[in-house]
Structures are given as structure tokens and as C-alpha cells.
Short mmCIF file of C-alpha atoms and ligand atoms in Angstrom, two decimals:
data_model
loop_
_atom_site.label_atom_id
_atom_site.label_comp_id
_atom_site.label_asym_id
_atom_site.label_seq_id
_atom_site.Cartn_x
_atom_site.Cartn_y
_atom_site.Cartn_z
CA MET A 876 -10.84 -16.79 -32.32
CA LYS A 877 -9.28 -18.57 -35.44
CA THR A 878 -8.54 -14.99 -36.72
CA LEU A 879 -6.81 -14.38 -33.18
CA PHE A 880 -4.79 -17.57 -33.37
CA ILE A 881 -3.51 -16.87 -37.06
CA PHE A 882 -2.59 -13.30 -35.93
CA PHE A 883 -0.57 -14.86 -32.99
CA VAL A 884 1.17 -17.23 -35.45
CA LEU A 885 2.15 -14.44 -37.84
CA MET A 886 3.29 -12.52 -35.03
CA ASN A 887 5.76 -14.95 -33.93
CA LEU A 888 6.57 -15.62 -37.31
CA ASP A 889 7.58 -12.01 -37.75
CA GLN A 890 9.57 -12.23 -34.55
CA LEU A 891 11.46 -15.25 -35.90
CA LEU A 892 12.36 -13.50 -39.00
CA LYS A 893 13.69 -10.49 -37.32
CA THR A 894 15.54 -12.42 -34.80
CA GLY A 895 17.10 -15.05 -36.85
CA ARG A 896 16.42 -18.58 -36.30
CA CYS A 897 18.28 -19.57 -33.48
CA THR A 898 18.94 -17.80 -30.07
CA GLU A 899 22.73 -17.28 -30.94
CA THR A 900 22.19 -14.40 -33.01
CA GLN A 901 20.23 -12.45 -30.33
CA ASP A 902 21.73 -9.96 -28.02
CA GLN A 903 22.75 -11.51 -24.78
CA ILE A 904 23.63 -10.70 -21.16
CA LEU A 905 26.64 -12.97 -20.12
CA SER A 906 27.58 -13.59 -16.43
CA ILE A 907 31.44 -13.66 -16.36
CA THR A 908 33.36 -14.29 -13.20
CA PRO A 909 37.34 -13.79 -13.68
CA LYS A 910 39.67 -16.19 -11.65
CA THR A 911 42.91 -14.61 -12.29
CA GLN A 912 44.44 -11.18 -12.98
CA GLU A 913 45.10 -12.32 -16.58
CA GLN A 914 41.29 -12.92 -16.83
CA VAL A 915 40.42 -9.59 -15.11
CA ASP A 916 42.61 -7.69 -17.82
CA ILE A 917 41.13 -9.58 -20.68
CA LEU A 918 37.66 -8.72 -19.61
CA LYS A 919 38.43 -5.04 -18.94
CA ASN A 920 39.68 -5.29 -22.58
CA VAL A 921 36.62 -6.86 -23.74
CA SER A 922 34.38 -4.39 -22.17
CA THR A 923 36.07 -1.40 -23.65
CA GLN A 924 37.39 -2.69 -26.96
CA TYR A 925 34.34 -4.09 -28.40
CA GLU A 926 30.49 -2.99 -28.73
CA THR A 927 29.35 -4.01 -25.35
CA ALA A 928 27.81 -2.68 -22.43
CA LEU A 929 28.97 -3.13 -19.06
CA TRP A 930 26.02 -4.00 -16.65
CA GLN A 931 28.03 -4.76 -13.53
CA PRO A 932 30.05 -3.23 -12.35
CA VAL A 933 29.46 0.22 -13.57
CA SER A 934 32.99 0.67 -15.03
CA PRO A 935 35.67 -1.76 -16.07
CA GLN A 936 38.13 -0.19 -13.22
CA TYR A 937 35.88 -2.37 -10.76
CA ILE A 938 36.28 -5.45 -12.38
CA LYS A 939 38.10 -7.86 -9.85
CA GLU A 940 39.00 -11.38 -9.29
CA GLU A 941 36.14 -13.62 -8.27
CA ASN A 942 33.63 -10.99 -8.74
CA GLU A 943 30.79 -11.38 -10.95
CA VAL A 944 30.55 -9.40 -14.34
CA HIS A 945 27.27 -8.98 -15.98
CA LEU A 946 28.00 -7.69 -19.66
CA PHE A 947 25.54 -6.92 -22.73
CA VAL A 948 27.06 -8.63 -25.99
CA PRO A 949 25.10 -7.65 -29.06
CA ALA A 950 24.40 -10.24 -31.68
CA ASN A 951 27.13 -8.76 -34.08
CA SER A 952 29.94 -9.29 -31.34
CA SER A 953 28.62 -12.24 -29.75
CA GLU A 954 30.90 -14.67 -31.84
CA THR A 955 34.20 -12.44 -31.57
CA VAL A 956 33.42 -11.94 -27.74
CA LYS A 957 32.87 -15.60 -27.05
CA ASP A 958 35.75 -16.70 -28.93
CA LEU A 959 38.13 -14.30 -27.23
CA LEU A 960 36.82 -15.65 -23.62
CA GLN A 961 37.12 -19.13 -24.85
CA LYS A 962 40.74 -18.58 -25.83
CA HIS A 963 41.63 -17.55 -22.43
CA ALA A 964 39.66 -20.31 -20.93
CA ILE A 965 37.06 -17.63 -19.29
CA THR A 966 33.89 -19.42 -18.85
CA HIS A 967 30.57 -17.68 -19.09
CA ARG A 968 27.03 -18.23 -18.13
CA VAL A 969 24.36 -16.69 -20.31
CA LEU A 970 22.33 -14.77 -18.09
CA LEU A 971 19.66 -13.72 -20.65
CA ALA A 972 19.58 -15.19 -24.19
CA ASN A 973 16.35 -13.40 -25.18
CA THR A 974 17.01 -9.81 -24.76
CA ASN A 975 15.49 -8.45 -27.71
CA GLU A 976 12.27 -10.04 -26.74
CA LEU A 977 12.46 -8.64 -23.30
CA ILE A 978 13.25 -5.15 -24.78
CA GLU A 979 10.42 -5.72 -27.15
CA MET A 980 8.03 -6.65 -24.37
CA GLN A 981 8.73 -3.62 -22.34
CA THR A 982 8.18 -1.20 -24.96
CA ARG A 983 5.28 -2.72 -27.00
CA ASN A 984 2.29 -2.17 -24.23
CA ASP A 985 2.90 1.34 -23.79
CA SER A 986 -0.45 3.41 -24.12
CA THR A 987 -3.36 1.25 -24.79
CA ASP A 988 -2.79 -2.41 -25.68
CA PRO A 989 -6.15 -4.00 -25.60
CA ARG A 990 -4.22 -7.53 -24.77
CA SER A 991 -2.65 -6.05 -21.78
CA SER A 992 -4.25 -6.81 -18.28
CA SER A 993 -1.72 -4.97 -16.42
CA THR A 994 -2.57 -1.18 -15.05
CA PHE A 995 -1.15 1.92 -16.32
CA TYR A 996 1.21 1.86 -13.18
CA GLU A 997 2.33 -1.92 -14.06
CA ARG A 998 3.82 -0.85 -17.37
CA TYR A 999 6.90 1.24 -18.72
CA HIS A 1000 6.06 4.34 -20.33
CA SER A 1001 7.69 6.52 -22.94
CA LEU A 1002 9.05 9.90 -22.13
CA GLU A 1003 5.85 11.54 -24.16
CA ASP A 1004 3.41 9.23 -22.19
CA ILE A 1005 5.28 10.41 -18.81
CA TYR A 1006 4.90 13.92 -19.90
CA HIS A 1007 1.23 13.62 -20.36
CA TRP A 1008 0.56 11.63 -17.08
CA ILE A 1009 2.32 14.74 -15.28
CA ASN A 1010 -0.31 16.97 -17.05
CA ARG A 1011 -3.23 14.71 -16.29
CA THR A 1012 -2.10 14.04 -12.61
CA GLN A 1013 -1.68 18.00 -11.90
CA GLN A 1014 -5.23 18.62 -13.72
CA ASP A 1015 -7.15 15.69 -11.86
CA ASN A 1016 -5.86 16.55 -8.44
CA PRO A 1017 -5.87 20.44 -8.41
CA ASN A 1018 -5.93 20.74 -4.86
CA MET A 1019 -3.09 18.15 -4.05
CA VAL A 1020 -0.77 18.39 -6.83
CA LYS A 1021 1.29 21.25 -8.62
CA ALA A 1022 3.72 20.67 -11.46
CA ILE A 1023 6.86 22.97 -10.99
CA LEU A 1024 9.23 23.40 -13.93
CA ILE A 1025 12.64 23.50 -12.45
CA GLY A 1026 14.65 23.80 -15.61
CA SER A 1027 15.49 21.83 -19.00
CA SER A 1028 17.87 19.41 -19.84
CA TYR A 1029 20.54 19.52 -22.53
CA GLU A 1030 18.08 18.93 -25.47
CA LYS A 1031 15.95 21.69 -23.91
CA ARG A 1032 13.11 19.24 -22.73
CA PRO A 1033 11.45 20.20 -19.42
CA LEU A 1034 12.07 19.30 -16.23
CA TYR A 1035 8.98 18.82 -13.88
CA VAL A 1036 8.74 18.37 -10.37
CA LEU A 1037 5.31 17.43 -8.91
CA LYS A 1038 4.61 18.86 -5.60
CA LEU A 1039 2.14 16.77 -3.35
CA SER A 1040 0.84 19.06 -0.74
CA VAL A 1041 -2.34 18.63 1.39
CA ASN A 1042 -2.08 21.61 3.62
CA ASN A 1043 0.12 24.61 3.81
CA ARG A 1044 0.75 24.79 7.47
CA PRO A 1045 3.51 27.39 8.35
CA ASN A 1046 6.84 26.14 8.51
CA LYS A 1047 5.98 23.01 6.56
CA LYS A 1048 8.65 20.37 5.76
CA ALA A 1049 9.37 18.27 2.85
CA MET A 1050 11.14 15.16 1.25
CA TRP A 1051 12.30 14.96 -2.11
CA ILE A 1052 12.31 12.17 -4.69
CA ASP A 1053 14.26 12.18 -7.90
CA CYS A 1054 13.97 9.14 -10.47
CA GLY A 1055 15.79 8.24 -13.60
CA ILE A 1056 19.24 10.21 -13.08
CA HIS A 1057 20.19 7.08 -15.16
CA ALA A 1058 18.41 6.38 -18.27
CA ARG A 1059 18.44 2.73 -18.50
CA GLU A 1060 17.26 2.13 -15.03
CA TRP A 1061 13.24 2.22 -16.30
CA ILE A 1062 12.33 0.69 -12.91
CA SER A 1063 13.17 3.90 -11.36
CA HIS A 1064 11.07 6.15 -13.39
CA ALA A 1065 8.30 3.35 -12.68
CA PHE A 1066 8.80 3.95 -9.22
CA CYS A 1067 8.19 7.59 -8.99
CA LEU A 1068 4.83 7.17 -11.14
CA TRP A 1069 3.93 4.56 -8.65
CA PHE A 1070 4.67 6.55 -5.54
CA VAL A 1071 2.53 9.32 -6.89
CA GLN A 1072 -0.51 7.45 -7.73
CA ASN A 1073 -0.13 5.80 -4.23
CA SER A 1074 0.04 8.61 -2.23
CA LEU A 1075 -2.96 10.31 -3.99
CA SER A 1076 -5.20 7.18 -3.80
CA PHE A 1077 -4.31 6.29 -0.23
CA TYR A 1078 -4.10 9.70 1.50
CA LYS A 1079 -6.78 9.59 4.10
CA LEU A 1080 -7.13 5.87 3.75
CA ASN A 1081 -3.83 4.69 4.74
CA GLN A 1082 -2.44 5.59 8.07
CA ASP A 1083 1.02 6.00 6.79
CA ILE A 1084 0.72 8.08 3.90
CA THR A 1085 -1.91 10.34 5.79
CA ARG A 1086 0.84 10.79 8.39
CA ILE A 1087 3.66 11.64 5.89
CA LEU A 1088 1.56 13.91 3.72
CA ASP A 1089 0.19 15.83 6.81
CA ASN A 1090 3.52 16.63 8.08
CA MET A 1091 5.50 16.69 4.86
CA ASP A 1092 5.26 18.00 1.24
CA VAL A 1093 6.61 15.73 -1.42
CA TYR A 1094 8.76 17.02 -4.24
CA ILE A 1095 8.88 14.30 -7.10
CA LEU A 1096 10.99 14.59 -10.17
CA PRO A 1097 9.93 11.56 -12.25
CA VAL A 1098 12.54 11.79 -14.99
CA MET A 1099 15.81 13.53 -14.17
CA ASN A 1100 17.28 12.65 -17.30
CA PRO A 1101 14.68 13.00 -20.18
CA ASP A 1102 17.35 13.00 -23.31
CA GLY A 1103 18.93 9.69 -21.73
CA TYR A 1104 15.56 8.43 -21.31
CA GLN A 1105 14.24 9.11 -24.87
CA TYR A 1106 17.51 7.63 -25.99
CA THR A 1107 16.72 4.18 -24.37
CA TRP A 1108 13.42 4.13 -25.90
CA THR A 1109 14.44 4.91 -29.52
CA THR A 1110 18.17 3.99 -29.91
CA ASN A 1111 20.30 2.41 -27.44
CA ARG A 1112 18.51 0.68 -24.18
CA MET A 1113 21.58 0.31 -22.36
CA TRP A 1114 22.39 4.35 -22.13
CA ARG A 1115 23.25 5.69 -18.64
CA LYS A 1116 24.30 9.20 -19.18
CA ASN A 1117 22.52 12.34 -20.26
CA ARG A 1118 23.24 13.39 -23.87
CA SER A 1119 25.49 16.45 -23.72
CA VAL A 1120 27.81 16.76 -26.32
CA SER A 1121 31.62 17.16 -25.27
CA LYS A 1122 33.88 20.00 -26.18
CA SER A 1123 36.91 17.91 -26.21
CA SER A 1124 35.74 14.41 -27.42
CA ASN A 1125 33.37 12.74 -29.81
CA CYS A 1126 31.78 10.68 -26.97
CA ILE A 1127 28.40 11.70 -25.67
CA GLY A 1128 26.97 12.14 -22.02
CA VAL A 1129 27.95 12.86 -18.61
CA ASP A 1130 27.12 10.59 -15.84
CA LEU A 1131 24.79 12.96 -13.71
CA ASN A 1132 25.59 11.18 -10.63
CA ARG A 1133 29.12 12.05 -10.78
CA ASN A 1134 28.32 15.81 -11.84
CA PHE A 1135 27.59 16.94 -8.46
CA ASP A 1136 30.12 19.02 -6.13
CA ALA A 1137 31.19 16.25 -3.76
CA ASN A 1138 34.70 15.29 -3.73
CA TRP A 1139 33.95 16.10 -7.60
CA CYS A 1140 36.05 13.61 -10.11
CA THR A 1141 38.09 11.99 -7.72
CA GLU A 1142 38.65 8.32 -7.58
CA GLY A 1143 35.57 6.45 -8.80
CA ALA A 1144 34.76 8.94 -11.36
CA SER A 1145 36.22 9.67 -14.63
CA ASP A 1146 37.51 12.78 -16.67
CA GLU A 1147 37.28 10.74 -19.61
CA PRO A 1148 34.10 11.66 -21.85
CA CYS A 1149 33.93 8.28 -23.61
CA THR A 1150 33.51 6.14 -20.01
CA GLU A 1151 30.25 5.53 -18.50
CA ILE A 1152 31.32 7.51 -15.28
CA TYR A 1153 32.26 10.65 -16.82
CA CYS A 1154 32.36 13.39 -14.39
CA GLY A 1155 31.87 16.19 -16.65
CA ALA A 1156 33.87 19.33 -17.24
CA PHE A 1157 33.16 21.08 -13.77
CA PRO A 1158 30.86 20.47 -10.92
CA GLU A 1159 27.09 21.04 -12.02
CA SER A 1160 28.04 21.37 -15.76
CA GLU A 1161 24.96 19.96 -16.77
CA PRO A 1162 21.55 21.57 -16.99
CA GLU A 1163 19.91 18.72 -15.21
CA SER A 1164 21.93 18.32 -12.19
CA GLN A 1165 22.10 21.92 -11.81
CA ALA A 1166 18.35 22.32 -12.00
CA VAL A 1167 18.39 19.79 -9.10
CA ALA A 1168 21.00 21.53 -7.14
CA ASN A 1169 19.56 25.00 -7.72
CA PHE A 1170 15.90 23.89 -6.62
CA LEU A 1171 17.38 22.12 -3.48
CA ARG A 1172 19.53 24.99 -2.54
CA SER A 1173 16.48 27.08 -2.82
CA HIS A 1174 14.42 24.56 -0.63
CA LYS A 1175 17.17 23.51 1.81
CA ASP A 1176 15.54 24.94 4.98
CA SER A 1177 12.45 22.67 4.43
CA VAL A 1178 13.82 19.70 2.85
CA GLN A 1179 14.76 17.24 5.51
CA PHE A 1180 14.90 14.03 3.16
CA TYR A 1181 16.39 13.55 0.26
CA LEU A 1182 15.91 10.19 -1.97
CA SER A 1183 17.49 9.01 -5.52
CA ILE A 1184 15.82 6.08 -6.90
CA HIS A 1185 18.21 3.76 -8.91
CA SER A 1186 18.59 -0.01 -9.92
CA TYR A 1187 19.68 -2.81 -9.99
CA SER A 1188 21.25 -4.61 -7.23
CA GLN A 1189 18.85 -4.24 -4.13
CA MET A 1190 20.42 -1.78 -1.71
CA LEU A 1191 19.57 1.11 0.42
CA LEU A 1192 22.37 3.24 0.55
CA PHE A 1193 23.65 6.66 2.53
CA PRO A 1194 26.27 9.05 2.59
CA TYR A 1195 29.07 8.78 1.97
CA SER A 1196 29.84 7.46 -1.23
CA CYS A 1197 32.62 9.84 -2.19
CA THR A 1198 34.87 9.08 0.80
CA LEU A 1199 35.36 6.34 3.49
CA ASP A 1200 34.41 8.97 6.29
CA GLU A 1201 31.34 7.99 8.14
CA ALA A 1202 28.66 10.80 7.96
CA GLU A 1203 28.22 12.62 11.19
CA ASN A 1204 24.72 10.90 11.98
CA HIS A 1205 25.77 7.52 10.51
CA LYS A 1206 24.20 5.58 13.34
CA ASP A 1207 21.13 7.11 12.52
CA LEU A 1208 20.96 6.65 8.96
CA LEU A 1209 22.21 3.27 9.48
CA GLU A 1210 19.37 2.33 11.80
CA MET A 1211 17.02 3.96 9.46
CA ALA A 1212 18.10 1.78 6.55
CA GLN A 1213 18.13 -1.30 8.47
CA GLU A 1214 14.64 -0.89 9.59
CA ALA A 1215 13.54 -0.35 6.06
CA ALA A 1216 15.47 -3.30 4.73
CA GLN A 1217 13.60 -5.36 7.74
CA ALA A 1218 10.40 -4.29 6.49
CA ILE A 1219 10.90 -5.08 3.14
CA ARG A 1220 12.15 -8.60 4.40
CA ARG A 1221 9.13 -9.09 6.51
CA TYR A 1222 6.51 -8.13 4.06
CA TYR A 1223 7.96 -9.15 0.78
CA ARG A 1224 10.78 -11.64 1.94
CA ASN A 1225 13.21 -10.12 -0.12
CA THR A 1226 16.79 -9.12 0.67
CA TYR A 1227 18.11 -5.47 0.49
CA LYS A 1228 21.72 -4.85 1.78
CA TYR A 1229 22.09 -1.46 3.36
CA GLY A 1230 25.17 0.88 4.37
CA SER A 1231 27.09 3.92 3.38
CA GLY A 1232 27.82 3.70 -0.24
CA ALA A 1233 31.40 3.67 -0.15
CA LYS A 1234 31.44 0.58 1.96
CA THR A 1235 28.47 -0.95 0.50
CA ILE A 1236 29.04 -0.80 -3.37
CA TYR A 1237 32.05 1.60 -4.28
CA LEU A 1238 34.06 4.75 -3.67
CA ALA A 1239 32.37 7.30 -6.05
CA PRO A 1240 32.62 10.84 -5.79
CA GLY A 1241 30.02 13.62 -7.18
CA GLY A 1242 26.66 11.75 -6.09
CA SER A 1243 23.60 13.68 -5.57
CA ASP A 1244 22.70 12.10 -2.17
CA ASP A 1245 26.30 12.86 -0.85
CA TRP A 1246 25.91 16.65 -2.27
CA ALA A 1247 22.41 16.91 -0.66
CA TYR A 1248 23.83 15.67 2.53
CA ASN A 1249 26.52 18.29 2.69
CA LEU A 1250 24.23 20.74 1.62
CA GLY A 1251 22.26 20.07 5.08
CA ILE A 1252 19.88 17.46 4.23
CA LYS A 1253 20.90 15.19 6.84
CA TYR A 1254 18.61 12.32 5.78
CA SER A 1255 19.88 11.80 2.15
CA PHE A 1256 19.53 8.05 0.68
CA THR A 1257 19.98 6.20 -2.65
CA PHE A 1258 17.82 3.08 -3.34
CA GLU A 1259 18.87 0.46 -5.68
CA LEU A 1260 15.97 -1.47 -6.38
CA GLN A 1261 15.24 -4.69 -8.19
CA ASP A 1262 16.66 -6.98 -8.98
CA ARG A 1263 20.05 -8.78 -8.18
CA GLY A 1264 20.84 -9.37 -11.74
CA ARG A 1265 18.31 -11.94 -12.76
CA TYR A 1266 16.83 -9.42 -15.35
CA GLY A 1267 19.00 -6.51 -14.32
CA PHE A 1268 17.94 -3.36 -16.45
CA LEU A 1269 15.48 -5.54 -18.09
CA LEU A 1270 13.11 -6.41 -15.34
CA PRO A 1271 9.94 -7.29 -17.02
CA PRO A 1272 6.76 -5.28 -16.44
CA SER A 1273 5.19 -8.25 -14.71
CA LEU A 1274 7.74 -7.60 -11.83
CA ILE A 1275 7.06 -3.89 -11.09
CA SER A 1276 4.34 -3.70 -8.90
CA ARG A 1277 6.36 -5.79 -6.60
CA ALA A 1278 9.36 -3.85 -6.84
CA CYS A 1279 7.56 -0.58 -6.30
CA ASN A 1280 5.83 -1.97 -3.44
CA GLU A 1281 8.77 -2.96 -1.68
CA ALA A 1282 10.56 0.39 -2.41
CA LEU A 1283 7.46 2.12 -1.09
CA ILE A 1284 7.52 0.42 2.31
CA ALA A 1285 11.17 1.24 2.54
CA VAL A 1286 10.48 4.93 1.80
CA LYS A 1287 7.59 5.09 4.10
CA THR A 1288 9.59 3.75 7.19
CA ILE A 1289 12.29 6.07 6.72
CA ALA A 1290 10.04 8.99 6.22
CA LEU A 1291 8.07 8.22 9.23
CA LYS A 1292 11.32 8.00 11.29
CA VAL A 1293 12.54 11.41 9.83
CA ILE A 1294 9.03 12.86 11.04
CA GLU A 1295 9.39 11.22 14.23
CA LYS A 1296 12.90 12.45 14.72
CA THR A 1297 12.58 15.95 13.74
CA GLN A 1298 9.23 17.21 14.27
CA ALA A 1299 7.15 17.75 17.25
CA PRO A 1300 4.26 15.53 17.47
CA THR A 1301 1.25 16.86 15.60
CA SER A 1302 -1.87 17.57 17.96
CA HIS A 1303 -4.85 15.72 17.35
CA PRO A 1304 -7.79 17.99 18.00
C1 9B3 I 2090 26.72 6.63 -7.01
C2 9B3 I 2090 27.04 7.42 -6.16
CL1 9B3 I 2090 28.50 8.52 -6.57
C3 9B3 I 2090 26.51 7.83 -4.89
N1 9B3 I 2090 26.68 9.08 -4.31
N2 9B3 I 2090 25.44 7.15 -4.50
C4 9B3 I 2090 25.13 5.84 -4.93
C5 9B3 I 2090 25.96 5.53 -6.29
C6 9B3 I 2090 25.41 4.29 -6.94
C7 9B3 I 2090 24.73 4.53 -8.42
C8 9B3 I 2090 25.80 5.17 -9.09
O1 9B3 I 2090 25.59 6.14 -9.63
O2 9B3 I 2090 26.79 4.19 -9.64
C9 9B3 I 2090 24.27 3.30 -8.69
SE1 9B3 I 2090 23.53 3.14 -10.70
ZN1 ZN I 2091 21.84 4.82 -11.26
ZN1 ZN I 2092 22.44 1.09 -10.31
#
């Protein structure tokens, strides 16, 4: 017991020495709401000129008067940035002062930390661990799970889709879920693992899961952007894009959710490689988006429901994002999203906004959901999971189960609706 105590003291001492004596020297997340156009311009400038990372909105172009901005400010630019804000009478609030500790907390307890009481699914996992998990999941459930290699990333990492299938009825329909298009949205990857675990554990036990799996195969891509995800573990926790090297610039990475062929690279994306919303050299220029597009093209007759998981801001979105026009089945989609949001509210007392992407967040072209929709997958959604900015991308592991369970209930609600709308009722002999 005594040794344990000394151990903890030493641990914290180590922490103190590493991070400096006061919180001022830590990386921070600032919340700033510009009040005038001048302040908007200063903020746009800060977020591009200095070594900061914009959390919200995704790109400086969306910074507007009276709209809250979340900005990651690393310790070494903290003073400069704060001085600049002060000089222009821009007030800020420190959203997170202990960023380094939060990051440490999320990466420390991977694999087998004896002090952790949480289960495997209540922690974040390194890319290597996720690859192991994919392998093990397939081995442990040979008659329900198959791993399919659909391509590889820019840095040649494999892209595995898990196929969950409990029968092979002729003309079997399917749904698709991808996670981790954006590297820093870690709750997304965690959700894909959660979903698989839940499906495998509760098939034949939970009525909804059973009905879904009896009627649809499920394709799950747990890590669509493995290079970016690896980079968030080793080098920069705030990385969003993939890691492809541009021919025309020293800046790295394409926003995979701007790289699909849906009004590609129009307003809401950028052809500038140094931005977070760089659309790439041409539609599907990236091996990751191309692999997904190829797979869906070759399965478009069976896949009825497309879902892409992101974070943060708690929204259930559907096409279009790339235009203000309404989708042909807008009313259906709206009704489904509304029902899903109601289920979350009822069971978890949490609020999710819902609506078409363009009207709910911003006009943005090149997204996977719009592309899948235009391919003919008429039930196409993007979920933005927890939270609404308290922790942002740094959602603590203790909040994973809540976030995943509420997303799960939304997925179930919509999947059941899709089955109801598109499939003849199954006969129960
Ligand atoms: C963006 C687009 Cl382009 C889309 N079609 N659907 C959802 C979004 C929102 C995500 C993004 O890529 O900015 C949120 Se992180
Ligand atoms: Zn995202
Ligand atoms: Zn997001």
C-alpha cells in the first residue's frame, strides 16, 4: 500500500516536471466568440498564422460574428495568441486547461492497464490494437464475421471491412458503417468497435439487433483513415486529414470527406493543400476514399443504408451537404433522423440536432454521404457524436459508453425503419 502511494506521488511529480509548474504552460482549448467583423478577421488570422488548431468551425472561412470558436492553442504559442486577443479586446474563456493530461489519459490505458476498471470497449485503442482486434474478432466468430480487405491507405496500411452476417438468404440487403474518416475524432473509431461487440453479444438476445441482423448484412470499416489515426497517436492529436503527400505543396493530407465526387471542391472545400478541408487533386484521388467508393459501387444493389460516424457536436445529418437543394426523399430522411433523435432524448436525455447537412452545419461538397446517396443508397446519414464542446475531440474514456450507446440507439432506430420501408415483412414459420 505504502509503495503504491509513493508510486502515485512519483507519477504526479513526473507529470509536474513534464508540464511545468503552472497550467499556463499547458496546451489549452480556448472558447472565443467574436463580436465584430474586426474581431472575426483577427481570429481568422490567428487560426492560420499561428501554430494553433481550429476545432470549431472546421475552417477559418466559417468564423462569423457571434459564433463560438473553439481553438486549440499549444503551450508555446499561448502567450503570443493571448496577447494578440487582448490587444484587440477579444475575450476568451479557457475551455480546457489540462489538454496534455487529457491526451495522456486517453493513450495511457491502452492494452492492459491493471489499474483500469473499464472494459476494452470503454477505452481508446491504438491502430495496432485495432488491427489485432479485427483479427481476433474474426477468429472468435468464424460463422458470423468475415474480414474483407478493400484496399490500402496512402502509406500502405490495410483497410479492413468486417462483414457481419448471420444467414445468406437470397437477395440479402445490407448496411454500411464507416468510422474514422477524420483521424482526431476518436469516439468514432470507438463506436465501430462498440457496434460490432454489441451486435455479436446481443444477436438472439436483443430483439432489435436480431431483427436487423436477420434482415441485413452489416459492413463495418472501423478505421477509414489509418495513416491519420496513427499520426494522432504518435505525433499530433489534432490531425484530421489523411497523410498523402501533395505534388504541388509541402503541406500534407487531404480531407477524405471532401474527396468524394459530389459537387467536388465547390464552396465549402478548398483546393489549397495547407487547409483542413483540402479536397485533393481530383475526386477519389485518395486511396482511402477510392477503396470505399469502389466497394460501395460493387455492392450498391444490396446496400440500402449508408452511415458515416464523426464527432463532435451531436448531430444526425443526411443529404444534401453539397447543395441547399432538398433530397428527393427528404421527408423520409427527416422523419427517420427525428425519430432517432427522439430515442436518444428519451433513453439518455441528451439532445441531437438533425437535418440536412447544408442547413444544419454548413454547405460542404465532396462528402461520402452525399456521394453514397447519389449512387442510389437512399438512406444515407452522417452522425456527429458527443459532445457539444465540453471536451470536443478529447472526450474522456469514461464517457465512451454513454456516447456509443446513444449513437447505437439512433442506428437501430434508423436501421429498423429502413427494413420496414424497404423489405417485405419476414415470415416467422
Ligand atoms: C461534411 C460533409 Cl461534406 C458531409 N457531406 N457530411 C457531413 C459533414 C460534416 C463533417 C465534415 O466533414 O466536416 C463533420 Se467533421
Ligand atoms: Zn469528421
Ligand atoms: Zn466533426
